[in-house]
Coordinates of N, CA and C in Angstrom, one line a residue:
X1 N -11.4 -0.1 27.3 CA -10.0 -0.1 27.6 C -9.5 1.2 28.3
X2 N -9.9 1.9 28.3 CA -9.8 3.5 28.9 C -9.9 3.7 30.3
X3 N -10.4 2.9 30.9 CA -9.9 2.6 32.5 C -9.5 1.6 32.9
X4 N -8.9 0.5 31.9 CA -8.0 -0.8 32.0 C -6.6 -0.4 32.7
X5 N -6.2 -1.2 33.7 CA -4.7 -0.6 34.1 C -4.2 -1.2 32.8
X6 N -2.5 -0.6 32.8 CA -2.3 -1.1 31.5 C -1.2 -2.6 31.6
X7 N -1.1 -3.2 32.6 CA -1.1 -4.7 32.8 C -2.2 -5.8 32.7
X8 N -3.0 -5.0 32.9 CA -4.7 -6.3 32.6 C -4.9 -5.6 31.5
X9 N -4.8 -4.7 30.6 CA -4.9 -4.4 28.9 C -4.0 -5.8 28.2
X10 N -2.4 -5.4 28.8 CA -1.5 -6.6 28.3 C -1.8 -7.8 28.3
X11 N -2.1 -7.9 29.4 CA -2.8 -9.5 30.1 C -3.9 -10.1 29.0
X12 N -4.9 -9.0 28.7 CA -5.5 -9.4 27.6 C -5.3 -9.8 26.7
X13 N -4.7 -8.4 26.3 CA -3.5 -8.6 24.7 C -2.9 -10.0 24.8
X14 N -2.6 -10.7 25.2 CA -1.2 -11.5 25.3 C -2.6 -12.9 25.0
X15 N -3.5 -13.2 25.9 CA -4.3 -13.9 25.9 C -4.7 -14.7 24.5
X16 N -5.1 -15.7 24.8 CA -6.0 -16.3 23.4 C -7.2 -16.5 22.8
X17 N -7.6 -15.0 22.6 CA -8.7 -14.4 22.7 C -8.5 -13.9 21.1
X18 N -10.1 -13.5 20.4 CA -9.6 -12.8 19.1 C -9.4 -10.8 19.5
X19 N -10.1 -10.6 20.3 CA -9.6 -8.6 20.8 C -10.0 -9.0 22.5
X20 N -8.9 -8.0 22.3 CA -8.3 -7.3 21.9 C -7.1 -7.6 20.7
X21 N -6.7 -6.9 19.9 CA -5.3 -7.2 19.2 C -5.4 -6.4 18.5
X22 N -4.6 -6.5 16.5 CA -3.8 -5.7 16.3 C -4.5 -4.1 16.4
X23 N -5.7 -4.0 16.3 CA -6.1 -2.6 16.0 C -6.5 -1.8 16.8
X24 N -6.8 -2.5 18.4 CA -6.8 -1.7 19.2 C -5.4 -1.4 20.0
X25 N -4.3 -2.3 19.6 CA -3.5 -1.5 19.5 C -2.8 -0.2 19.0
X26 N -3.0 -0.4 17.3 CA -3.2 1.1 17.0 C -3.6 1.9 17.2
X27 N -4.9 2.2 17.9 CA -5.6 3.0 18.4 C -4.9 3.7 19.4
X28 N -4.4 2.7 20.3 CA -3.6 2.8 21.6 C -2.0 3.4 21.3
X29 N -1.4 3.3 20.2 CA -0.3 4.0 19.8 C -0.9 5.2 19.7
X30 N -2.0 5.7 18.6 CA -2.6 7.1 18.3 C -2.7 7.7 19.6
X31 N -3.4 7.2 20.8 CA -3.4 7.7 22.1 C -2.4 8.5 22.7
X32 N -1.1 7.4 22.9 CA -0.5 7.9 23.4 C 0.3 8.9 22.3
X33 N 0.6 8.9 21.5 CA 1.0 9.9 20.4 C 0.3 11.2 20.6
X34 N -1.1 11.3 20.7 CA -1.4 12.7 21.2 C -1.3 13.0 22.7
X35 N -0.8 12.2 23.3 CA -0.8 12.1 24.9 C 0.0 13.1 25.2
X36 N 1.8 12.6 24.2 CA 2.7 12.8 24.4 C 3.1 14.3 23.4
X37 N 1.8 14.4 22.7 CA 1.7 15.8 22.0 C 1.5 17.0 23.0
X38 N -0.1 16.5 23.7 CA -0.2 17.1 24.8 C 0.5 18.0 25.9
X39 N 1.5 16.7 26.4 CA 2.8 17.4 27.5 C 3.6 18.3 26.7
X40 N 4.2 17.9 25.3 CA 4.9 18.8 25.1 C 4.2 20.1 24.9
X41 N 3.1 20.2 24.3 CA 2.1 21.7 24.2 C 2.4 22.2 25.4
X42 N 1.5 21.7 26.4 CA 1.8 21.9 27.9 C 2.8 22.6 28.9
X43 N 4.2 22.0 28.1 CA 5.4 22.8 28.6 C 5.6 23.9 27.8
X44 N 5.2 24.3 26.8 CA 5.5 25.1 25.9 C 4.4 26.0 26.1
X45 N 4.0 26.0 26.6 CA 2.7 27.1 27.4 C 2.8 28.2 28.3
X46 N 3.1 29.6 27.9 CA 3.5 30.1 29.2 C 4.1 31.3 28.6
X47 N 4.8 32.6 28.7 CA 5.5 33.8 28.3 C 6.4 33.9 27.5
X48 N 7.2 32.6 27.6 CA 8.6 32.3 26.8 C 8.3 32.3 25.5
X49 N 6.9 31.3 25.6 CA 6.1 31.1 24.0 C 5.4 31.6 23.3
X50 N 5.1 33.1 23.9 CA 3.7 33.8 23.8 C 3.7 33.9 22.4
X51 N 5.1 34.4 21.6 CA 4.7 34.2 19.8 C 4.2 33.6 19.2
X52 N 3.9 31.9 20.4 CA 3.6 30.8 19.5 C 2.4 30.7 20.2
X53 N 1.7 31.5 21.0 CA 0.8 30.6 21.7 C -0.5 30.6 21.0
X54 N -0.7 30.8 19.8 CA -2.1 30.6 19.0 C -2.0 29.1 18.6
X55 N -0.5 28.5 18.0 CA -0.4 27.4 17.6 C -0.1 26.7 18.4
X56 N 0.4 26.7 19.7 CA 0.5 25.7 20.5 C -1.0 25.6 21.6
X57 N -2.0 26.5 21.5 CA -3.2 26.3 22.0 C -4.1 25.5 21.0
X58 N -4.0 25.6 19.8 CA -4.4 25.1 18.5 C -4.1 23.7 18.3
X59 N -2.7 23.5 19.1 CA -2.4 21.8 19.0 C -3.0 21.5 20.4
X60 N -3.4 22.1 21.3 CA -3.2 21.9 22.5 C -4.6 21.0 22.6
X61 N -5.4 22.3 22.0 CA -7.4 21.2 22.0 C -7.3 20.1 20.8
X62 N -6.8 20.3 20.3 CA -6.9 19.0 18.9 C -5.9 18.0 19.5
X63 N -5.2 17.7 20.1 CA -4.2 16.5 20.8 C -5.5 15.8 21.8
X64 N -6.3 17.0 22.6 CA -7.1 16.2 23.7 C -8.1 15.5 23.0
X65 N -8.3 16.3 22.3 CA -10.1 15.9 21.5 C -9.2 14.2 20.6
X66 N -8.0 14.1 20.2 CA -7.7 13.0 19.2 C -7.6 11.9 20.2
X67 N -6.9 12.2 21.1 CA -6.6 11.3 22.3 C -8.0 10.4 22.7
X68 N -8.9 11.4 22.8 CA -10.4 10.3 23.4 C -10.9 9.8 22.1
X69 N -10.8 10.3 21.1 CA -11.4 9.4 20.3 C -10.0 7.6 19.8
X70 N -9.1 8.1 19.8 CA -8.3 7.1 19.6 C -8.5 6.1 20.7
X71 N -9.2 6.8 22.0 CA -9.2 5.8 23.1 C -10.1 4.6 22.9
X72 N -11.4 5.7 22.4 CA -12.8 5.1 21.5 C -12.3 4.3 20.2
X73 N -11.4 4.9 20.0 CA -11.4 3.7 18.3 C -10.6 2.3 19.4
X74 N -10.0 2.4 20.1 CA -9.4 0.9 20.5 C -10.7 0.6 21.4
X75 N -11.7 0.6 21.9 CA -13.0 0.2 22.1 C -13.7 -0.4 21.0
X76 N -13.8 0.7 20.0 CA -14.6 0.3 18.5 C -14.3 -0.7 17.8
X77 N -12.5 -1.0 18.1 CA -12.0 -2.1 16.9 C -12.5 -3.4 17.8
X78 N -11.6 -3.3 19.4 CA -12.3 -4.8 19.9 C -13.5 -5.2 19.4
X79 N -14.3 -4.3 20.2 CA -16.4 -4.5 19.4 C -16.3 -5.2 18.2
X80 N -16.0 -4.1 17.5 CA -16.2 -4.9 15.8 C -15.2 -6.0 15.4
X81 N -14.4 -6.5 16.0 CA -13.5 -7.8 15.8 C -14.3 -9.0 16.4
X82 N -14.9 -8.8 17.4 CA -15.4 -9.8 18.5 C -16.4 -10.0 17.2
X83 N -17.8 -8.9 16.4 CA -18.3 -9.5 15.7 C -17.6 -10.3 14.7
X84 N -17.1 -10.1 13.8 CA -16.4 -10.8 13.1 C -16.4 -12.2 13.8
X85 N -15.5 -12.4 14.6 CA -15.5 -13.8 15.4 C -17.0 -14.5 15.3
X86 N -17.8 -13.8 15.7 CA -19.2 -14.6 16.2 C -19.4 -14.8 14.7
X87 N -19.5 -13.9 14.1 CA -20.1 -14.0 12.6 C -19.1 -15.4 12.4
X88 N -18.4 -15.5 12.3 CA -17.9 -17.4 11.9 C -18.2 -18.3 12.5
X89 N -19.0 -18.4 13.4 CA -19.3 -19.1 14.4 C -20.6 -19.3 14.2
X90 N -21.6 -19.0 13.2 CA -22.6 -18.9 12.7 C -22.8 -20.4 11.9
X91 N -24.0 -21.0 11.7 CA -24.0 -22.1 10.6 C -23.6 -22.0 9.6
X92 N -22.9 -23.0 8.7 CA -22.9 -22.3 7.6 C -23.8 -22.2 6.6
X93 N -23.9 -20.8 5.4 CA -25.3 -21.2 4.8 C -24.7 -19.7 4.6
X94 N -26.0 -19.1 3.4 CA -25.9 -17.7 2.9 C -25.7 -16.4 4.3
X95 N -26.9 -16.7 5.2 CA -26.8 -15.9 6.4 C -25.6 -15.3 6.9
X96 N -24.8 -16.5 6.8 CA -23.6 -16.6 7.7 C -22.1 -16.1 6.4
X97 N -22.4 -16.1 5.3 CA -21.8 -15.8 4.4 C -22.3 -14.1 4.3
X98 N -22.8 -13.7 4.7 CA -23.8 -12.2 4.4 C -23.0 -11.7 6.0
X99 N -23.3 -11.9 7.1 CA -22.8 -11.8 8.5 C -21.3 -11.3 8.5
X100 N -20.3 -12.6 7.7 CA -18.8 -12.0 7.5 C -18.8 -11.1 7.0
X101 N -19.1 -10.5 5.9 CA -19.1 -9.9 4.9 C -19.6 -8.4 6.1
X102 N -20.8 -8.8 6.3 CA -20.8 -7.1 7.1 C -20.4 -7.2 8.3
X103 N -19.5 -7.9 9.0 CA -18.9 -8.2 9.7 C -17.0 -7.5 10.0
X104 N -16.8 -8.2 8.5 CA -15.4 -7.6 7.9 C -15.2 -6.4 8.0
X105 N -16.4 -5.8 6.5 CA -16.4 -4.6 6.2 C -16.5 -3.8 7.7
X106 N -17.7 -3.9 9.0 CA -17.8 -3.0 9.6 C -16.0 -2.8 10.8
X107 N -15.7 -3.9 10.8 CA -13.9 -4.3 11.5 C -13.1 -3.5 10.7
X108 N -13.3 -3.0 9.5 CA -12.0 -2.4 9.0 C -12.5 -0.8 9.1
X109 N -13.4 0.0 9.7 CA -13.9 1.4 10.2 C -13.1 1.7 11.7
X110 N -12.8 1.2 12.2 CA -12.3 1.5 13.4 C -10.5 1.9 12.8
X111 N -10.0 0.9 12.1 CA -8.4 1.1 11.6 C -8.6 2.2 10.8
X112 N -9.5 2.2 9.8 CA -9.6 3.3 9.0 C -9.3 4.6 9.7
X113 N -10.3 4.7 10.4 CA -10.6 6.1 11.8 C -8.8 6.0 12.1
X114 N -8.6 5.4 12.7 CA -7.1 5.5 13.6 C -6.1 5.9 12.6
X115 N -5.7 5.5 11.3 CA -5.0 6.1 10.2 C -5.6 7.1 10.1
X116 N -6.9 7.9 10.1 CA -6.9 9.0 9.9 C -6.2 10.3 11.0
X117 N -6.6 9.5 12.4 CA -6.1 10.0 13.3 C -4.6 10.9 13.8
X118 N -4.1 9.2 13.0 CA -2.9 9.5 13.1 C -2.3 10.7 12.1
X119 N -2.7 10.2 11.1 CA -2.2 11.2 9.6 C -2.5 12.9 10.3
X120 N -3.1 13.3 11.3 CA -3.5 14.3 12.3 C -2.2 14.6 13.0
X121 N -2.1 13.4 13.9 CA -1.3 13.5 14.7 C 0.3 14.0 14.3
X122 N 0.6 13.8 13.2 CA 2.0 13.9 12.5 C 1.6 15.1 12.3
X123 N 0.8 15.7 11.4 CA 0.6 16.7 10.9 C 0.9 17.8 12.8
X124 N 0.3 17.5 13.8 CA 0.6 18.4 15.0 C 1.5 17.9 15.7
X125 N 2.3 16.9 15.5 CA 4.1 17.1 15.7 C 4.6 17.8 14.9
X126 N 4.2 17.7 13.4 CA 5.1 19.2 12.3 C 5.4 20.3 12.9
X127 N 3.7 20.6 12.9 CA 3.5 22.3 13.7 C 4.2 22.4 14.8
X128 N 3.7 21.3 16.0 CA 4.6 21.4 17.7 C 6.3 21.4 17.1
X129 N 7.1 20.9 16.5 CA 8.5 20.8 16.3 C 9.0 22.2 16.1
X130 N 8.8 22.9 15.5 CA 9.8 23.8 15.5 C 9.6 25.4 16.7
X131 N 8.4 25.0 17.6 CA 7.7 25.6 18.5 C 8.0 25.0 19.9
X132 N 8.1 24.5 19.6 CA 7.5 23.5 21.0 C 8.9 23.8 21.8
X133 N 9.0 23.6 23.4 CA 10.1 23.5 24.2 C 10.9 22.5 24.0
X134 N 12.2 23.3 24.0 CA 13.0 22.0 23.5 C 13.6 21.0 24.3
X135 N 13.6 21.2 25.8 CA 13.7 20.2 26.4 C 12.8 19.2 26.7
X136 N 11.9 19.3 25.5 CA 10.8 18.0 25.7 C 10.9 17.9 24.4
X137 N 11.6 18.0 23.9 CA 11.5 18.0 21.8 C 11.5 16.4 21.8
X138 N 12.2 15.7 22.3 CA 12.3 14.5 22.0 C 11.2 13.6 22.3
X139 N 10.5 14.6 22.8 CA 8.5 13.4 23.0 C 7.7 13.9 22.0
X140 N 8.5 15.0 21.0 CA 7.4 15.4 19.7 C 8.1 14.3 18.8
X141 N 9.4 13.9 18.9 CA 9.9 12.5 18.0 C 8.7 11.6 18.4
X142 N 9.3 11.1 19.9 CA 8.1 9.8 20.3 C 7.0 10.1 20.0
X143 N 6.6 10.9 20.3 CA 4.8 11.2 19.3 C 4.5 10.8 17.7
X144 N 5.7 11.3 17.1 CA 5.7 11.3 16.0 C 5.6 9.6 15.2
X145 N 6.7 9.0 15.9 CA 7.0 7.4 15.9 C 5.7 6.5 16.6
X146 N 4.8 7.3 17.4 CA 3.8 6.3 17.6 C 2.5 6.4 16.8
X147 N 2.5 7.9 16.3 CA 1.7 7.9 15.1 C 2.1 7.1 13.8
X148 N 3.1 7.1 14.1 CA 3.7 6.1 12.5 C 3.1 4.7 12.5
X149 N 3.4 4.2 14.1 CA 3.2 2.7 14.3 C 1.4 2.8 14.1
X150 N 0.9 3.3 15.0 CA -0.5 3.6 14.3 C -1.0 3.3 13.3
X151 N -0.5 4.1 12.6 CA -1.0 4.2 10.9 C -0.6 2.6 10.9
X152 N 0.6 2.1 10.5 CA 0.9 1.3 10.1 C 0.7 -0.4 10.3
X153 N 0.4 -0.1 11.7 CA -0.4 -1.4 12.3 C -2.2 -1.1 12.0
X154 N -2.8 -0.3 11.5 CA -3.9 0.1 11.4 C -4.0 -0.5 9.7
X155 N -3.4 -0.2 9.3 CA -3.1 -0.4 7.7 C -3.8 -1.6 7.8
X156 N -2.6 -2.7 8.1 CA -2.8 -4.4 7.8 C -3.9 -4.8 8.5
X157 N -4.7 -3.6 9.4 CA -6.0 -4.2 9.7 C -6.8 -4.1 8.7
X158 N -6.7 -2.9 8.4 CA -7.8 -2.7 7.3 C -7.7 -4.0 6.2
X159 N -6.6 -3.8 5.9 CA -6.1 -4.5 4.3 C -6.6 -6.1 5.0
X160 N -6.5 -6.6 6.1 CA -6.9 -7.8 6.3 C -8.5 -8.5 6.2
X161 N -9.2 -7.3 6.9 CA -10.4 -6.9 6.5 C -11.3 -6.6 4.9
X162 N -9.7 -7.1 4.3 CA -10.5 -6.7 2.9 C -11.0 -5.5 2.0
X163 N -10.7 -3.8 2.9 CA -10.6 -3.0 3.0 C -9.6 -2.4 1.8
X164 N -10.1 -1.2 1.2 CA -9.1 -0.8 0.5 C -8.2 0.4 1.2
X165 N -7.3 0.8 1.6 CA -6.9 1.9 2.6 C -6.9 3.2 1.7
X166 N -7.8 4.0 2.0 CA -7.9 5.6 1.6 C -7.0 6.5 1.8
X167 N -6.1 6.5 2.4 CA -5.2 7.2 2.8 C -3.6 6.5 2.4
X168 N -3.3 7.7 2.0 CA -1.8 7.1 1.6 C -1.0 6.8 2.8
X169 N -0.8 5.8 3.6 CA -0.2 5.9 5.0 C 1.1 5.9 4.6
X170 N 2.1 5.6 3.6 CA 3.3 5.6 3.0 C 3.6 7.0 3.2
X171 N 2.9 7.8 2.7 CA 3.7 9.5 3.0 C 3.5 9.7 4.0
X172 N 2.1 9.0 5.0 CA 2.6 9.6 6.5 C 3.6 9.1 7.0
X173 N 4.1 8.3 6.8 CA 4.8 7.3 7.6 C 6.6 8.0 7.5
X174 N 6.4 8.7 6.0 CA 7.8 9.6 5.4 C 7.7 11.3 6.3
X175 N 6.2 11.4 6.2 CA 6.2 12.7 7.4 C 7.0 12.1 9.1
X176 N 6.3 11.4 9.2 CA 6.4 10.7 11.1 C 8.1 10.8 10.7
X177 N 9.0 10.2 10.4 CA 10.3 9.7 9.7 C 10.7 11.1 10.0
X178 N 10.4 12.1 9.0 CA 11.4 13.3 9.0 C 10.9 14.0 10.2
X179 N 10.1 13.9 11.2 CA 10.4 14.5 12.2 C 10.7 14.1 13.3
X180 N 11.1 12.9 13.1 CA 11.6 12.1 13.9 C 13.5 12.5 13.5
X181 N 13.7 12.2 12.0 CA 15.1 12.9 11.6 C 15.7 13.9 12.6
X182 N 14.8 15.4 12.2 CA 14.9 16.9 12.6 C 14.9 16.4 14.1
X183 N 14.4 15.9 14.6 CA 14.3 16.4 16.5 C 15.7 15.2 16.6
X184 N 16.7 14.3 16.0 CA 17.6 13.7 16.3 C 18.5 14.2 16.0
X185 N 18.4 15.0 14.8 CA 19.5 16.4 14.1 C 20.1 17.2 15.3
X186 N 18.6 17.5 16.0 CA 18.7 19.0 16.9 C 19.4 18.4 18.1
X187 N 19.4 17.3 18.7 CA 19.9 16.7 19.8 C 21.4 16.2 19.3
X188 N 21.6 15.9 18.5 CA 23.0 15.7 18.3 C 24.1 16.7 18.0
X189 N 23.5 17.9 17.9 CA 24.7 19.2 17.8 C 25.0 19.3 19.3

């Protein structure tokens, strides 16, 4: 998906196909959430910031390094969904009962990954928020809010998969929330 325009991604998406769908979506929220981490680092880069520039170089390589792998986990989840599919498509019999099973379990590692991603990504909109340039403040919200969607569409993959979710995505979701709050606070005075 990482050199898909993103009309023939949709086009996919939309299709009646089993993946792409919900988890390489998530993935693809986590993406752009560090995308949009990224730019704001980016503008915030430079003499104005110099106080800050250990922490804004600090989010700067950890936004790029999250971004390729999020790109990878919405690769990873298609992959391991499509098995699932074949695995049903098997005769039925023990084989094929053994196949879902590692089939499932291996479909619910890619959402796992992407909730961890994200629970990252929030944590470097925190840091970027009270640093970062403020006439881009409002894409550390949007960052913040796609990391949320992330986690949260990643969640019901896992949980659908049978999976237990390791991660409390409920308090990320109350982190993503209050900095999304703070950067609507700062824009409304």
């Amino acid at each position: 998906m990482r050199d898909q325009p993103v009309g023939e991604f949709l086009e996919q998406l939309a299709a009646r196909v089993s993946a792409p769908g919900g988890g390489a979506t998530a993935a693809l929220h986590a993406a752009q959430s560090a995308a949009l981490l990224g730019m704001v680092a980016r503008y915030s880069d430079g003499p104005k910031y110099a106080e800050h520039s250990v922490t804004i170089s600090s989010v700067l390589a950890e936004v790029d390094v999250l971004r390729v792998e999020a790109l990878q986990l919405a690769d990873d989840d298609a992959r391991a969904f499509t098995a699932v599919t074949d695995a049903y498509r098997l005769p039925k019999g023990p084989e094929r009962s053994a196949a879902i099973a590692e089939a499932l379990a291996g479909a619910a590692v890619p959402p796992s990954r992407t909730i961890a991603v994200a629970e990252r990504l929030v944590a470097l909109a925190e840091a970027l928020l009270p640093v970062g340039n403020r006439n881009v403040i409002t894409d550390v919200a949007a960052a913040a809010d796609a990391a949320r969607a992330a986690a949260t569409t990643a969640r019901v993959n896992v949980e659908i998969n049978g999976a237990a979710v390791v991660s409390d995505v409920d308090a990320l979701v109350a982190r993503a929330d209050q900095v999304t709050a703070s950067v609507r606070e700062e824009i409304s005075k």
